[in-house]
Amino acid sequence: MKNFIIRRLVLAVLTLTAIITLVFSLTRFIPGDPVYSFVGRRADSDTLNRVRSAYGLDDPVPAQFFCYIGQLLKGNLGYSYVTGQPVGKLIIGRFPNTLKLALTAMVFATLTGLMLGLLSASNPGGAIDRFCVLVSISGISVPVFWFGLILIIIFSNLLGWLPSSGMGNFTYIILPALTLGTRSAAYIARITRTSVMEVMGENFVITARAKGLSRNRILFKHILKNALIPVVTLIGVDLGSYLNGSVLTETIFGWNGVGNLALTGIMNRDYPLIMGTVLFGSFIFICANIIVDISYSFFNPKVTYE
Amino acid sequence: MRRAAYILFVFLVFSGCGGKRDDFNTLFLRLAEEPSTLDPALAVDVYSGGIIAKIHSTLVRFDENLKILPDVAEGWEISDDGKQYVFHLKKDVKFSDGSRVSAEDVKKSFERILMADTLSSRKWMFEKVEGAADFIAGRTNEISGMEAPDENTIVIKLEEAFAPFLSILAMPNASIIKMRDKEITGCGPYRIKQWARGEKIVLEKNPEYSGAGVCMARILYRVIPNDFTAVSEFRQGKIDILGLNIPMLDALEKAGYKDMFYSRPGLNTYYVGFNCRREPFDNADARKIFAKAIDKKQIIKYVFNSRVEPAYSPVPPVLLYDGLWAMENNYIETTETVSFDRPFKLLINTSDEMQSIAEICQHFWKKRGIEIEITQRDWNGFKEALNNSEFDMFILSWWADYPDAENFLYPTFYSGNWGSAGNRVRYSNAEFDALITEARAETDIELRQNLYREATNIIVEDSPWVFLWHKKDYCAVQPWVRDFKMFPLYYSDKGTGIKITR
């Protein structure tokens, strides 16, 4: 177990280094120059050069890279070109919002997904099953931004029940959480269905049934725990990606999270901010994966890490 | 079952009427983008400029008809040779921290724009001031042409007469500020109460403001990047005034909000620019063939639903006092076909609107035997390619910094402004240069307008641009907003005068 974690951590550091190098090169080599985001459309070339040099953008790219790495090693993510604030502070400031949205979406997705999956599996081929499959296929196929807009039309414009943008009391989180969570819910439903049906055919389930245990007891106590491993993987990975901030959902609903921050960074060519949000996102994603791997042994003691 | 349906129906009907309002002291506005900065010296976009105008004051300002009004200055004199400006400050203007605004503050605010460390790209505003060049280069500690002989007087001397200077002093960048430990304090009708980045900016009434007409206790700007969401929020009554682009306008019109629309001609020109340093665009006749191949009336009709005005010169008609010329009648599309040995590169940015316009232009050119390749770049990459002249043609717009025809002629066509300074087509014509230089220095308004017209005629004749259209400004205003005025310039709206009724 200990060796496993150490090995994963070493791998994580390597992955992060690769990501930094890749994203850094990408930002520097695609066309465009951050100075044009700050100077407007009527600027003399002297000012352009001064701004460029103030941000260290006139240094050769390798020098900029090693300077950035040096800064990172000191725990400094750099300063936003636009606001001048430390990038770390900006991300931490937005993270609670993203966390709130991700958790709500995930709770919704897990509950709905499990429920649909179990309903399907308990009577495969029946009307309920076919309905659930239809719902989950729709959920997977629908593009996120389109679904978000449809929700706004129905719940904000036509019914006037829920606000379409901004942040405030709990009503504000409902539409973004539904938008974000639907796809996961659909996947969870499908995986749960398949996995539960697979486990249902196993010998220990037949034994349990022969013992005369009640249907629900078999389903929840014996089948579900064994069927959960792929579901947990899915939840963990999705949650990891939600915690990066979901650019589309956050933009549609004006949710002030990390995804919105990343988008602002990209629009302005705010290199430190782009690097910071990508790095932060990758870090969270890697952590989520490690936690998922470790949790397998909890659900199924047969899983070992040697 | 029937009963349930009934309950649901009643619920739908009553929940449908939104727009309940319990706050009559706050004006709710939308920001499509977070302003990058609220520092007057650095602000270059409309979002920052619009907010800065509400928290800061300038020496003079524009009213809704583009007339210059006193703001911090109560009066001013301009010498007959147009070189010396004397401003007399009002004695009761205070910063929001309670301290008085003195001539020294005005001087410092202007100097700050020219200081190298400030990194402002608005130095051109003061480039005509005596000694500005030396100050920018760091050769002097003070601008020789800017003096504060006493607390209430500021004297600005120009190297030569420069007619648009007074208008330039109304730009938000020329705000009178007080700097203390990097904190900027203003003397406008409002002050910043809260800036929650990515979410909202709250302004509150500046208690020290001596001017009249501040009826709102607060202005709340909400950052709503998505147009669709913004329209939805407007329909729910959660935004009081919403600026509209054409898709938003169509959406609200369909939903029955037409009565709430306001519009007025915008100070802008959309154009196709040619690379005048590259063959065949170095020749005016060739440029004209390209220009006349485009049937802009069709584009205006089918893409914009006739909601923009066709352009026949680079200058919006209102700035040349209309009734100008019969250019419209001279404009005849060509039907002759030509052949060139290569396809041409048309550079555009990545917006849906630009893409459809570019594709239609491509079609028109193709009808005349001209092959076009469209290259799309994101906004930043687009600007870089423009400045490096990596194009045969491009589509862009030019918006007024200040309401003077000079602003549509000098930066964009004067040969000393190639590249990032505004003349992106790299046009050069000695006759035009001489005329525009003379016009800038002409103090008599009639003579100046005539010179502008002559200069404009040269540009029209030379066609370094294909003049496309002037967009109108549109907005939707809720019925409970009273005394709303639409301003032709984003920074002439100081947020005063407007009220919310119960």
Coordinates of N, CA and C in Angstrom, one line a residue, chain A residues 31-33 36-43 47-48 50-51 54 82-83 85 94 149 152-153 156-157 159-165 251-252 256 269, chain B residues 11-12 15 36 44 116 119-121 123-124 197-199 222 228-229 232-233 235-236 238 378 380-381 383-384 387 398-399 401 407 411 420-421 424:
Chain A
P31 N 0.0 31.6 -32.2 CA 0.1 33.0 -32.6 C -0.6 33.9 -31.5
G32 N -0.2 35.1 -31.4 CA -0.8 36.0 -30.5 C 0.3 36.5 -29.5
D33 N 0.0 37.6 -28.9 CA 1.0 38.2 -28.0 C 0.2 38.9 -26.9
Y36 N -1.1 42.7 -26.6 CA -2.2 43.3 -27.4 C -3.5 43.3 -26.6
S37 N -3.6 42.5 -25.5 CA -4.8 42.5 -24.7 C -4.8 43.7 -23.8
F38 N -3.7 44.4 -23.6 CA -3.7 45.5 -22.6 C -3.6 46.9 -23.2
V39 N -3.1 46.9 -24.5 CA -2.8 48.3 -25.0 C -3.9 48.9 -25.8
G40 N -4.9 48.2 -26.2 CA -5.9 48.8 -27.0 C -5.4 48.9 -28.4
R41 N -6.2 49.6 -29.2 CA -5.9 49.6 -30.7 C -5.1 50.8 -31.1
R42 N -4.7 51.6 -30.2 CA -3.9 52.8 -30.7 C -2.8 53.0 -29.8
A43 N -1.7 52.3 -30.0 CA -0.5 52.3 -29.1 C 0.7 52.4 -29.9
T47 N 5.6 51.9 -26.3 CA 4.8 51.4 -25.2 C 4.6 49.9 -25.3
L48 N 4.4 49.4 -26.5 CA 4.3 47.9 -26.7 C 5.5 47.2 -26.1
R50 N 7.7 48.4 -23.9 CA 7.8 48.5 -22.5 C 7.0 47.6 -21.7
V51 N 5.7 47.4 -22.2 CA 4.8 46.5 -21.6 C 5.4 45.0 -21.7
A54 N 8.1 44.6 -19.3 CA 7.7 44.6 -17.9 C 7.2 43.2 -17.5
V82 N -3.1 40.7 -15.9 CA -4.2 41.7 -16.0 C -4.5 42.3 -14.7
T83 N -4.6 41.5 -13.6 CA -5.0 42.1 -12.3 C -3.8 42.4 -11.4
Q85 N -2.6 40.4 -9.4 CA -2.8 39.6 -8.1 C -2.1 38.3 -8.3
R94 N -11.5 31.4 -5.9 CA -12.6 30.9 -6.7 C -13.0 29.5 -6.4
L149 N -29.0 25.8 -21.7 CA -29.9 26.9 -22.3 C -31.3 26.4 -22.2
I152 N -32.6 27.0 -18.8 CA -32.9 28.4 -18.6 C -34.2 28.7 -19.2
I153 N -34.5 28.3 -20.4 CA -35.7 28.6 -21.1 C -36.9 28.1 -20.3
S156 N -36.4 29.4 -16.1 CA -36.2 30.8 -15.8 C -37.2 31.6 -16.6
N157 N -37.2 31.4 -17.9 CA -38.0 32.3 -18.8 C -39.5 31.9 -18.7
L159 N -41.2 29.4 -16.7 CA -41.8 29.2 -15.4 C -41.4 30.3 -14.4
G160 N -40.2 30.9 -14.6 CA -39.8 31.9 -13.6 C -39.5 31.4 -12.2
W161 N -39.2 30.1 -12.1 CA -39.0 29.6 -10.8 C -37.5 29.8 -10.3
L162 N -36.6 29.7 -11.2 CA -35.2 29.7 -10.8 C -34.4 30.8 -11.5
P163 N -33.4 31.4 -10.9 CA -32.6 32.4 -11.5 C -31.7 31.8 -12.5
S164 N -31.4 32.5 -13.6 CA -30.6 31.9 -14.7 C -29.1 32.3 -14.6
S165 N -28.8 33.3 -13.8 CA -27.4 33.6 -13.7 C -27.1 34.2 -12.3
T251 N -19.7 29.5 -17.5 CA -19.9 30.7 -18.3 C -21.4 30.9 -18.5
I252 N -22.2 29.8 -18.8 CA -23.6 30.0 -19.1 C -24.3 30.6 -17.9
N256 N -19.1 32.0 -10.6 CA -17.8 32.6 -10.5 C -16.8 31.6 -10.0
R269 N -5.0 36.1 -22.8 CA -3.6 35.6 -22.9 C -2.8 35.9 -21.7
Chain B
F11 N -50.1 27.4 -10.9 CA -48.8 27.7 -10.5 C -48.0 28.3 -11.6
L12 N -48.1 27.7 -12.8 CA -47.4 28.2 -14.0 C -47.8 29.7 -14.3
S15 N -46.5 32.0 -11.5 CA -45.1 32.1 -11.3 C -44.4 32.7 -12.5
S36 N -10.7 44.8 -17.4 CA -9.4 44.3 -17.0 C -8.8 45.2 -15.9
V44 N -8.5 50.6 -21.6 CA -8.6 50.8 -23.0 C -9.9 50.2 -23.6
A116 N 6.9 56.6 -17.8 CA 7.2 55.3 -18.4 C 6.7 54.1 -17.5
L119 N 3.1 52.5 -17.8 CA 2.9 51.6 -19.0 C 1.5 51.9 -19.7
S120 N 1.2 53.2 -19.7 CA -0.1 53.5 -20.3 C 0.1 53.6 -21.8
S121 N -0.9 53.1 -22.6 CA -0.8 53.2 -24.0 C -1.6 54.4 -24.5
K123 N -0.5 57.6 -24.2 CA 0.4 58.8 -24.2 C 0.0 59.8 -25.3
W124 N -0.5 59.2 -26.4 CA -0.8 60.1 -27.5 C -1.8 61.2 -27.2
R197 N -14.4 40.0 -8.1 CA -13.9 39.6 -9.4 C -14.6 38.4 -10.0
G198 N -15.1 38.6 -11.3 CA -15.8 37.5 -11.9 C -17.2 37.5 -11.6
E199 N -17.7 38.3 -10.6 CA -19.1 38.2 -10.2 C -19.8 39.6 -10.3
R222 N -23.4 43.3 -12.9 CA -23.2 41.9 -12.8 C -22.5 41.3 -14.0
F228 N -27.2 35.0 -24.1 CA -28.5 34.3 -23.9 C -28.9 34.5 -22.4
T229 N -28.0 34.2 -21.5 CA -28.3 34.3 -20.1 C -28.7 35.8 -19.8
S232 N -32.2 36.5 -20.8 CA -33.1 35.8 -19.8 C -33.2 36.6 -18.5
E233 N -32.1 37.1 -18.0 CA -32.1 37.9 -16.8 C -32.9 39.2 -17.0
R235 N -35.4 39.6 -19.1 CA -36.8 39.2 -19.1 C -37.3 38.9 -17.7
Q236 N -36.5 38.5 -16.8 CA -36.9 38.3 -15.4 C -36.9 39.6 -14.6
K238 N -34.3 41.4 -13.9 CA -33.1 41.5 -13.0 C -32.0 42.3 -13.5
D378 N -8.0 34.0 -33.3 CA -8.7 34.6 -32.1 C -8.2 36.0 -32.0
N380 N -6.6 38.0 -30.0 CA -5.2 38.3 -29.8 C -4.3 38.0 -30.9
G381 N -4.5 36.8 -31.5 CA -3.6 36.4 -32.6 C -4.0 37.2 -33.8
K383 N -4.9 40.4 -33.8 CA -4.2 41.7 -33.6 C -2.7 41.6 -34.0
E384 N -2.1 40.5 -33.5 CA -0.7 40.3 -33.8 C -0.5 40.2 -35.3
N387 N -0.7 43.6 -36.9 CA 0.5 44.5 -36.6 C 1.7 44.0 -37.4
W398 N -13.6 50.5 -36.5 CA -13.0 51.5 -35.7 C -14.0 52.3 -34.9
W399 N -13.8 52.5 -33.6 CA -14.8 53.1 -32.8 C -14.2 54.4 -32.2
D401 N -12.8 57.3 -30.1 CA -12.3 57.6 -28.7 C -12.9 58.9 -28.3
N407 N -10.6 61.7 -35.3 CA -10.3 60.4 -34.7 C -10.5 59.3 -35.7
P411 N -5.5 58.8 -36.9 CA -4.8 57.5 -36.5 C -4.9 56.4 -37.6
S420 N 0.5 49.4 -35.1 CA -0.3 49.4 -33.9 C -0.9 50.7 -33.5
A421 N -0.4 51.8 -34.1 CA -0.9 53.2 -33.8 C -2.3 53.4 -34.5
R424 N -3.5 50.5 -39.9 CA -3.1 49.1 -40.1 C -3.0 48.7 -41.6

